Amino acid sequence: MSDPQSNTPSSASSTASQAVSPSVSAEEHETAAAVQASSDPLADAQAELLNLKAQNADLADQYLRAQADVQNARRRADDEITKARKFAVESFADSLLPVLDSLEAGLAIPNVTIEQSREGSEDTLRQLKSALERNKVAEINPVAGTKFDPHHHQAISVVPAEQEANTVVTVLQKGYLIADRVLRPALVTVTAPK
């Protein structure tokens, strides 16, 4: 007769091997058993995966909204720049309209005396200078003896003179600045170096 204890382990192992499919190893079976034994980690992992997917979707939505906001801000800034360039001279042109009106009114008078013409020209010149000042256009008109500044002056000739070397002798044509930027340098003659 056979020993009942010797049959028990072999029958138990054969029963276990019958329960495990041939494609699943013993280690995988133990891992599956450990997973089932601990408070269902598969469900925990699936719940965590769902949570991470929700967070990912939320972050992707926030990213897309931020990108749309940036593109909208860029588009608005480009529109503002285009409008600023297009209408930048509007204020300046508005300042010059009274000057134009004065010139047209002066030319419309049929019999103008030289004194009236001169007085009208002086008034129109004052209007023009005022319009330029309102628009931050300033003269560059150095007095004799001023140190030559290559950023604001353009030397046309060098002449001998009784003043310090490299200084302005005469201004041939005034220069102009617009908001501290040279629009046109003053044309000057300067003293020769000694």
C-alpha positions as a Markdown table, in Angstrom:
| # | Residue | x | y | z |
|---|---|---|---|---|
| 1 | Met | 0.0 | 0.0 | 0.0 |
| 2 | Ser | 1.1 | 3.4 | -0.5 |
| 3 | Asp | 1.8 | 6.0 | 2.1 |
| 4 | Pro | -1.0 | 8.6 | 2.3 |
| 5 | Gln | 1.4 | 11.4 | 3.2 |
| 6 | Ser | 3.5 | 10.8 | 0.2 |
| 7 | Asn | 0.4 | 11.1 | -2.0 |
| 8 | Thr | -0.7 | 14.3 | -0.4 |
| 9 | Pro | 2.1 | 16.6 | -1.6 |
| 10 | Ser | 2.1 | 15.2 | -5.1 |
| 11 | Ser | -1.6 | 15.4 | -5.4 |
| 12 | Ala | -1.6 | 19.0 | -4.0 |
| 13 | Ser | 1.1 | 20.0 | -6.4 |
| 14 | Ser | -0.8 | 18.4 | -9.3 |
| 15 | Thr | -3.9 | 20.2 | -8.3 |
| 16 | Ala | -2.0 | 23.5 | -8.1 |
| 17 | Ser | -0.4 | 22.9 | -11.5 |
| 18 | Gln | -3.8 | 22.1 | -12.9 |
| 19 | Ala | -5.1 | 25.4 | -11.6 |
| 20 | Val | -2.3 | 27.4 | -13.1 |
| 21 | Ser | -2.4 | 27.5 | -16.9 |
| 22 | Pro | 0.7 | 26.3 | -18.7 |
| 23 | Ser | 1.6 | 29.8 | -20.0 |
| 24 | Val | 1.8 | 31.4 | -16.5 |
| 25 | Ser | 4.9 | 30.8 | -14.5 |
| 26 | Ala | 5.0 | 30.1 | -10.8 |
| 27 | Glu | 6.4 | 33.6 | -10.1 |
| 28 | Glu | 3.6 | 35.3 | -12.0 |
| 29 | His | 1.1 | 33.2 | -10.1 |
| 30 | Glu | 2.7 | 34.3 | -6.8 |
| 31 | Thr | 2.6 | 37.9 | -7.9 |
| 32 | Ala | -1.1 | 37.6 | -8.8 |
| 33 | Ala | -1.8 | 36.0 | -5.4 |
| 34 | Ala | 0.1 | 38.8 | -3.6 |
| 35 | Val | -1.9 | 41.4 | -5.5 |
| 36 | Gln | -5.1 | 39.7 | -4.5 |
| 37 | Ala | -4.0 | 39.4 | -0.9 |
| 38 | Ser | -3.2 | 43.1 | -0.5 |
| 39 | Ser | -6.2 | 45.4 | -0.7 |
| 40 | Asp | -6.6 | 45.1 | -4.4 |
| 41 | Pro | -3.6 | 47.1 | -5.8 |
| 42 | Leu | -4.9 | 46.7 | -9.3 |
| 43 | Ala | -7.9 | 48.8 | -8.4 |
| 44 | Asp | -5.7 | 51.3 | -6.6 |
| 45 | Ala | -3.4 | 51.5 | -9.7 |
| 46 | Gln | -6.4 | 51.9 | -11.9 |
| 47 | Ala | -7.8 | 54.7 | -9.7 |
| 48 | Glu | -4.4 | 56.4 | -9.6 |
| 49 | Leu | -4.2 | 56.1 | -13.4 |
| 50 | Leu | -7.6 | 57.7 | -13.8 |
| 51 | Asn | -6.6 | 60.5 | -11.4 |
| 52 | Leu | -3.4 | 61.1 | -13.4 |
| 53 | Lys | -5.3 | 61.1 | -16.7 |
| 54 | Ala | -7.7 | 63.7 | -15.3 |
| 55 | Gln | -4.8 | 65.8 | -14.1 |
| 56 | Asn | -3.1 | 65.5 | -17.5 |
| 57 | Ala | -6.3 | 66.5 | -19.3 |
| 58 | Asp | -6.6 | 69.5 | -16.9 |
| 59 | Leu | -3.0 | 70.6 | -17.5 |
| 60 | Ala | -3.4 | 70.1 | -21.3 |
| 61 | Asp | -6.5 | 72.3 | -21.2 |
| 62 | Gln | -4.7 | 75.0 | -19.1 |
| 63 | Tyr | -1.8 | 74.9 | -21.6 |
| 64 | Leu | -4.0 | 75.3 | -24.6 |
| 65 | Arg | -5.8 | 78.3 | -22.9 |
| 66 | Ala | -2.5 | 79.9 | -22.0 |
| 67 | Gln | -1.3 | 79.5 | -25.6 |
| 68 | Ala | -4.5 | 81.0 | -26.9 |
| 69 | Asp | -4.1 | 83.9 | -24.4 |
| 70 | Val | -0.5 | 84.5 | -25.6 |
| 71 | Gln | -1.6 | 84.4 | -29.3 |
| 72 | Asn | -4.4 | 86.9 | -28.5 |
| 73 | Ala | -2.1 | 89.2 | -26.7 |
| 74 | Arg | 0.4 | 89.0 | -29.5 |
| 75 | Arg | -2.3 | 89.7 | -32.1 |
| 76 | Arg | -3.6 | 92.7 | -30.1 |
| 77 | Ala | -0.1 | 94.1 | -29.7 |
| 78 | Asp | 0.5 | 93.7 | -33.5 |
| 79 | Asp | -2.7 | 95.5 | -34.2 |
| 80 | Glu | -1.8 | 98.4 | -31.8 |
| 81 | Ile | 1.7 | 98.7 | -33.4 |
| 82 | Thr | 0.1 | 98.8 | -36.9 |
| 83 | Lys | -2.4 | 101.5 | -35.8 |
| 84 | Ala | 0.4 | 103.5 | -34.1 |
| 85 | Arg | 2.5 | 103.4 | -37.3 |
| 86 | Lys | -0.5 | 104.2 | -39.5 |
| 87 | Phe | -1.7 | 107.1 | -37.4 |
| 88 | Ala | 1.6 | 108.3 | -35.9 |
| 89 | Val | 1.6 | 111.4 | -38.0 |
| 90 | Glu | -2.0 | 112.3 | -37.2 |
| 91 | Ser | -1.1 | 114.6 | -34.3 |
| 92 | Phe | 1.7 | 116.2 | -36.3 |
| 93 | Ala | -0.5 | 116.7 | -39.3 |
| 94 | Asp | -3.2 | 118.2 | -37.1 |
| 95 | Ser | -0.6 | 120.7 | -35.7 |
| 96 | Leu | 0.3 | 121.7 | -39.2 |
| 97 | Leu | -3.2 | 122.4 | -40.5 |
| 98 | Pro | -3.4 | 126.0 | -39.0 |
| 99 | Val | -0.1 | 126.8 | -40.7 |
| 100 | Leu | -1.5 | 125.6 | -44.0 |
| 101 | Asp | -4.7 | 127.7 | -43.4 |
| 102 | Ser | -2.6 | 130.8 | -42.7 |
| 103 | Leu | -0.5 | 130.3 | -45.9 |
| 104 | Glu | -3.7 | 129.8 | -48.0 |
| 105 | Ala | -5.3 | 132.9 | -46.4 |
| 106 | Gly | -2.3 | 135.0 | -47.1 |
| 107 | Leu | -2.1 | 133.9 | -50.7 |
| 108 | Ala | -5.8 | 134.6 | -51.2 |
| 109 | Ile | -5.5 | 138.3 | -50.5 |
| 110 | Pro | -5.2 | 140.0 | -54.0 |
| 111 | Asn | -3.3 | 143.3 | -53.2 |
| 112 | Val | -0.8 | 142.6 | -50.4 |
| 113 | Thr | 1.8 | 145.1 | -49.4 |
| 114 | Ile | 5.3 | 144.1 | -48.6 |
| 115 | Glu | 4.7 | 144.9 | -44.9 |
| 116 | Gln | 1.5 | 142.8 | -44.8 |
| 117 | Ser | 3.3 | 139.9 | -46.5 |
| 118 | Arg | 6.2 | 140.1 | -44.1 |
| 119 | Glu | 3.8 | 140.3 | -41.1 |
| 120 | Gly | 1.8 | 137.3 | -42.4 |
| 121 | Ser | 5.0 | 135.3 | -43.0 |
| 122 | Glu | 6.3 | 136.0 | -39.5 |
| 123 | Asp | 3.0 | 134.9 | -38.0 |
| 124 | Thr | 2.9 | 131.8 | -40.1 |
| 125 | Leu | 6.5 | 131.0 | -39.1 |
| 126 | Arg | 5.6 | 131.4 | -35.4 |
| 127 | Gln | 2.7 | 128.9 | -35.9 |
| 128 | Leu | 5.0 | 126.5 | -37.6 |
| 129 | Lys | 7.6 | 126.7 | -34.8 |
| 130 | Ser | 4.9 | 126.2 | -32.3 |
| 131 | Ala | 3.6 | 123.1 | -34.1 |
| 132 | Leu | 7.1 | 121.7 | -34.2 |
| 133 | Glu | 7.7 | 122.3 | -30.5 |
| 134 | Arg | 4.3 | 120.6 | -29.6 |
| 135 | Asn | 5.5 | 117.6 | -31.5 |
| 136 | Lys | 9.0 | 117.5 | -29.8 |
| 137 | Val | 10.9 | 118.8 | -32.8 |
| 138 | Ala | 13.7 | 121.1 | -31.5 |
| 139 | Glu | 16.3 | 123.2 | -33.3 |
| 140 | Ile | 20.0 | 122.5 | -33.4 |
| 141 | Asn | 21.4 | 126.0 | -33.8 |
| 142 | Pro | 24.8 | 126.2 | -32.0 |
| 143 | Val | 26.3 | 129.6 | -31.3 |
| 144 | Ala | 29.8 | 130.5 | -32.4 |
| 145 | Gly | 32.4 | 129.0 | -30.2 |
| 146 | Thr | 30.4 | 125.9 | -29.2 |
| 147 | Lys | 32.4 | 122.7 | -29.2 |
| 148 | Phe | 31.9 | 120.7 | -32.3 |
| 149 | Asp | 29.6 | 117.7 | -31.7 |
| 150 | Pro | 29.7 | 115.1 | -34.5 |
| 151 | His | 26.4 | 113.6 | -33.2 |
| 152 | His | 24.5 | 116.9 | -33.7 |
| 153 | His | 26.7 | 118.8 | -36.2 |
| 154 | Gln | 28.0 | 118.1 | -39.7 |
| 155 | Ala | 31.2 | 120.0 | -40.6 |
| 156 | Ile | 31.1 | 121.4 | -44.1 |
| 157 | Ser | 34.5 | 123.1 | -44.0 |
| 158 | Val | 37.4 | 123.9 | -41.7 |
| 159 | Val | 38.3 | 127.5 | -41.5 |
| 160 | Pro | 41.0 | 129.5 | -39.6 |
| 161 | Ala | 39.6 | 131.6 | -36.8 |
| 162 | Glu | 40.6 | 133.4 | -33.7 |
| 163 | Gln | 38.8 | 131.0 | -31.4 |
| 164 | Glu | 39.5 | 127.6 | -29.8 |
| 165 | Ala | 40.2 | 124.7 | -32.2 |
| 166 | Asn | 37.4 | 122.4 | -33.2 |
| 167 | Thr | 34.6 | 124.8 | -32.4 |
| 168 | Val | 31.7 | 126.1 | -34.4 |
| 169 | Val | 32.4 | 129.2 | -36.4 |
| 170 | Thr | 29.1 | 129.7 | -38.3 |
| 171 | Val | 25.9 | 127.7 | -38.9 |
| 172 | Leu | 25.0 | 127.3 | -42.5 |
| 173 | Gln | 21.8 | 125.4 | -41.9 |
| 174 | Lys | 20.0 | 124.6 | -38.7 |
| 175 | Gly | 19.6 | 121.0 | -37.6 |
| 176 | Tyr | 16.6 | 119.4 | -35.9 |
| 177 | Leu | 16.0 | 116.8 | -33.2 |
| 178 | Ile | 12.8 | 114.9 | -32.7 |
| 179 | Ala | 12.5 | 113.6 | -29.2 |
| 180 | Asp | 16.3 | 113.6 | -28.6 |
| 181 | Arg | 17.0 | 111.8 | -31.9 |
| 182 | Val | 18.8 | 113.7 | -34.7 |
| 183 | Leu | 16.4 | 114.4 | -37.6 |
| 184 | Arg | 19.0 | 116.5 | -39.4 |
| 185 | Pro | 22.4 | 117.6 | -38.1 |
| 186 | Ala | 23.3 | 121.3 | -38.3 |
| 187 | Leu | 25.6 | 122.2 | -41.1 |
| 188 | Val | 28.5 | 124.2 | -39.7 |
| 189 | Thr | 31.9 | 125.5 | -40.3 |
| 190 | Val | 34.5 | 124.7 | -37.7 |
| 191 | Thr | 37.9 | 126.1 | -36.7 |
| 192 | Ala | 41.0 | 124.3 | -37.9 |
| 193 | Pro | 43.1 | 122.5 | -35.3 |
| 194 | Lys | 46.2 | 124.5 | -34.3 |
